[in-house]
């Protein structure tokens, strides 16, 4: 079922989400289906459960490579629950991000370039991946939602925050997440 995505200003986006205790349940499956439906409807790159008003540490993400925005590399479709992120280097890079909860806008956001993330899939199986670049950025963006952090809160230079069509007139941009 397609759910409403909360927008910045809603205090539910600012709360810390709770750890998932039970896996493989009908409730978790229904939540993930709603998240997939909602993300697909909005052509998103990712979605965190708090964005649809569910305060649990669940995120999904995935991006197909698209020649119209080559800066966004392919990211596999992933369900990540109770994630833990660990940077693998001190290197931080800035790049543009958008968010389904801040629709129509972009900002330049610093993120770890390389990191390892670990967590659980919907059946409770543990997994981990070491990633960099755009994949690492998407994971950091999604996991920030679980701690009540929206990307505008991380922008260092607010002159690098604005509306898509004003910042990038006529350009096709990668999906929001
Ligand atoms: Ni977002």
Tab-separated table of C-alpha atoms and ligand atoms in Angstrom:
chain	number	residue	atom	x	y	z
A	1	UNK	CA	0.000	0.000	0.000
A	2	UNK	CA	1.293	3.432	-0.924
A	3	UNK	CA	1.711	5.528	2.210
A	4	UNK	CA	2.034	9.238	2.739
A	5	UNK	CA	5.645	10.407	3.064
A	6	UNK	CA	6.091	12.835	5.946
A	7	UNK	CA	7.709	16.128	5.061
A	8	UNK	CA	10.341	18.123	6.923
A	9	UNK	CA	8.663	19.943	9.787
A	10	UNK	CA	6.798	16.870	11.008
A	11	UNK	CA	8.264	16.069	14.389
A	12	UNK	CA	8.046	12.315	13.754
A	13	UNK	CA	11.000	12.764	11.378
A	14	UNK	CA	13.105	14.070	14.257
A	15	UNK	CA	12.727	11.114	16.588
A	16	UNK	CA	15.127	8.250	17.155
A	17	UNK	CA	13.648	5.027	15.769
A	18	UNK	CA	13.459	1.826	17.824
A	19	UNK	CA	15.402	-1.388	17.239
A	20	UNK	CA	13.481	-4.173	15.463
A	21	UNK	CA	13.136	-7.159	17.803
A	22	UNK	CA	11.135	-9.633	15.684
A	23	UNK	CA	11.981	-10.762	12.156
A	24	UNK	CA	10.034	-12.728	9.578
A	25	UNK	CA	6.719	-11.495	10.944
A	26	UNK	CA	3.655	-10.513	8.897
A	27	UNK	CA	3.905	-7.017	10.386
A	28	UNK	CA	7.465	-6.551	9.169
A	29	UNK	CA	6.594	-7.967	5.733
A	30	UNK	CA	3.649	-5.560	5.460
A	31	UNK	CA	5.818	-2.605	6.486
A	32	UNK	CA	8.424	-3.491	3.863
A	33	UNK	CA	5.777	-3.922	1.184
A	34	UNK	CA	4.358	-0.495	1.995
A	35	UNK	CA	7.858	0.983	1.884
A	36	UNK	CA	8.586	-0.617	-1.513
A	37	UNK	CA	5.231	0.510	-2.922
A	38	UNK	CA	5.760	4.057	-1.672
A	39	UNK	CA	9.338	4.283	-2.914
A	40	UNK	CA	8.364	2.914	-6.330
A	41	UNK	CA	5.458	5.334	-6.663
A	42	UNK	CA	7.806	8.271	-6.011
A	43	UNK	CA	10.739	6.846	-8.015
A	44	UNK	CA	12.884	7.086	-4.907
A	45	UNK	CA	16.423	5.832	-4.327
A	46	UNK	CA	15.653	4.868	-0.747
A	47	UNK	CA	13.181	5.170	2.074
A	48	UNK	CA	13.375	4.885	5.842
A	49	UNK	CA	10.440	3.640	7.947
A	50	UNK	CA	10.171	6.929	9.910
A	51	UNK	CA	9.401	8.686	6.621
A	52	UNK	CA	6.056	6.888	6.577
A	53	UNK	CA	5.541	7.457	10.289
A	54	UNK	CA	6.853	4.102	11.558
A	55	UNK	CA	9.513	4.546	14.223
A	56	UNK	CA	11.553	1.407	13.530
A	57	UNK	CA	15.155	0.983	12.370
A	58	UNK	CA	14.282	-0.222	8.876
A	59	UNK	CA	15.531	1.244	5.596
A	60	UNK	CA	15.325	0.172	1.970
A	61	UNK	CA	17.306	1.482	-0.979
A	62	UNK	CA	18.302	0.614	-4.522
A	63	UNK	CA	19.196	2.511	-7.678
A	64	UNK	CA	19.365	1.315	-11.272
A	65	UNK	CA	22.181	2.799	-13.329
A	66	UNK	CA	20.851	5.487	-15.657
A	67	UNK	CA	22.885	7.260	-18.351
A	68	UNK	CA	20.860	10.423	-17.755
A	69	UNK	CA	22.583	10.867	-14.398
A	70	UNK	CA	25.899	9.018	-14.542
A	71	UNK	CA	26.959	10.367	-11.132
A	72	UNK	CA	24.532	7.915	-9.512
A	73	UNK	CA	26.056	4.453	-9.738
A	74	UNK	CA	23.939	1.320	-9.488
A	75	UNK	CA	23.073	0.305	-5.936
A	76	UNK	CA	21.542	-3.150	-5.307
A	77	UNK	CA	18.002	-3.354	-3.933
A	78	UNK	CA	18.572	-3.779	-0.220
A	79	UNK	CA	16.562	-4.181	2.967
A	80	UNK	CA	18.669	-3.096	5.943
A	81	UNK	CA	17.399	-3.437	9.503
A	82	UNK	CA	19.103	-2.294	12.728
A	83	UNK	CA	22.052	-0.955	10.730
A	84	UNK	CA	25.498	-0.175	12.080
A	85	UNK	CA	27.802	2.055	10.029
A	86	UNK	CA	31.554	2.255	10.391
A	87	UNK	CA	33.702	4.607	8.299
A	88	UNK	CA	36.719	2.900	6.697
A	89	UNK	CA	38.742	6.047	6.053
A	90	UNK	CA	38.831	9.664	7.197
A	91	UNK	CA	37.949	10.852	3.712
A	92	UNK	CA	34.799	12.946	3.535
A	93	UNK	CA	33.329	14.163	0.285
A	94	UNK	CA	30.520	16.541	-0.530
A	95	UNK	CA	27.865	15.840	-3.116
A	96	UNK	CA	24.283	16.807	-3.857
A	97	UNK	CA	21.412	15.019	-2.117
A	98	UNK	CA	17.679	15.144	-2.270
A	99	UNK	CA	15.091	13.608	0.034
A	100	UNK	CA	11.500	12.475	-0.429
A	101	UNK	CA	10.733	14.329	2.817
A	102	UNK	CA	12.180	17.576	1.371
A	103	UNK	CA	10.706	17.300	-2.117
A	104	UNK	CA	12.017	19.365	-5.005
A	105	UNK	CA	15.189	20.518	-3.285
A	106	UNK	CA	18.892	19.633	-3.254
A	107	UNK	CA	21.736	20.392	-0.920
A	108	UNK	CA	25.484	19.762	-0.840
A	109	UNK	CA	26.134	17.292	1.986
A	110	UNK	CA	29.404	15.939	3.417
A	111	UNK	CA	29.515	12.143	3.864
A	112	UNK	CA	32.114	9.463	4.572
A	113	UNK	CA	33.522	8.261	1.278
A	114	UNK	CA	34.097	4.640	2.356
A	115	UNK	CA	32.309	2.664	5.005
A	116	UNK	CA	31.250	-0.751	6.131
A	117	UNK	CA	27.631	-1.305	7.029
A	118	UNK	CA	26.111	-4.262	8.762
A	119	UNK	CA	22.637	-5.216	9.828
A	120	UNK	CA	19.899	-7.733	9.148
A	121	UNK	CA	17.554	-8.612	6.330
A	122	UNK	CA	13.835	-9.120	6.867
A	123	UNK	CA	14.348	-12.748	7.938
A	124	UNK	CA	16.890	-11.697	10.556
A	125	UNK	CA	19.954	-12.897	8.619
A	126	UNK	CA	23.025	-10.785	9.379
A	127	UNK	CA	25.039	-9.327	6.518
A	128	UNK	CA	27.647	-6.669	5.907
A	129	UNK	CA	29.085	-4.767	2.964
A	130	UNK	CA	32.003	-2.425	2.362
A	131	UNK	CA	31.044	0.333	-0.060
A	132	UNK	CA	32.106	3.750	-1.267
A	133	UNK	CA	30.878	6.763	-3.170
A	134	UNK	CA	27.221	6.986	-4.095
A	135	UNK	CA	26.277	3.679	-2.437
A	136	UNK	CA	27.895	4.822	0.811
A	137	UNK	CA	26.110	8.164	0.523
A	138	UNK	CA	22.674	6.589	0.097
A	139	UNK	CA	23.198	4.351	3.142
A	140	UNK	CA	24.303	7.282	5.302
A	141	UNK	CA	21.330	9.354	4.175
A	142	UNK	CA	18.853	6.558	4.973
A	143	UNK	CA	20.391	5.660	8.312
A	144	UNK	CA	20.378	9.323	9.366
A	145	UNK	CA	16.581	9.163	9.131
A	146	UNK	CA	16.651	6.535	11.913
A	147	UNK	CA	18.331	9.055	14.206
A	148	UNK	CA	16.024	11.929	13.341
A	149	UNK	CA	18.522	13.650	11.047
A	150	UNK	CA	17.471	15.159	7.719
A	151	UNK	CA	20.166	16.071	5.193
A	152	UNK	CA	19.615	19.869	5.443
A	153	UNK	CA	20.825	19.578	9.048
A	154	UNK	CA	24.234	18.453	7.691
A	155	UNK	CA	24.719	21.112	5.013
A	156	UNK	CA	27.812	23.192	5.821
A	157	UNK	CA	27.148	26.048	3.416
A	158	UNK	CA	23.475	26.942	3.111
A	159	UNK	CA	24.182	28.783	-0.118
A	160	UNK	CA	24.449	25.230	-1.481
A	161	UNK	CA	20.795	24.420	-0.721
A	162	UNK	CA	17.933	25.224	-3.024
A	163	UNK	CA	15.247	24.176	-5.426
A	164	UNK	CA	16.113	21.651	-8.111
A	165	UNK	CA	14.974	23.732	-11.048
A	166	UNK	CA	16.777	26.834	-9.773
A	167	UNK	CA	20.036	25.016	-8.983
A	168	UNK	CA	20.063	22.777	-12.058
A	169	UNK	CA	17.810	24.251	-14.728
A	170	UNK	CA	16.900	21.761	-17.408
A	171	UNK	CA	18.893	18.921	-15.892
A	172	UNK	CA	17.622	15.489	-15.001
A	173	UNK	CA	18.649	14.680	-11.438
A	174	UNK	CA	19.160	11.378	-9.629
A	175	UNK	CA	16.227	10.150	-7.539
A	176	UNK	CA	15.540	11.496	-4.056
A	177	UNK	CA	15.844	9.252	-1.012
B	1	LIG	NI1	15.602	11.104	2.825
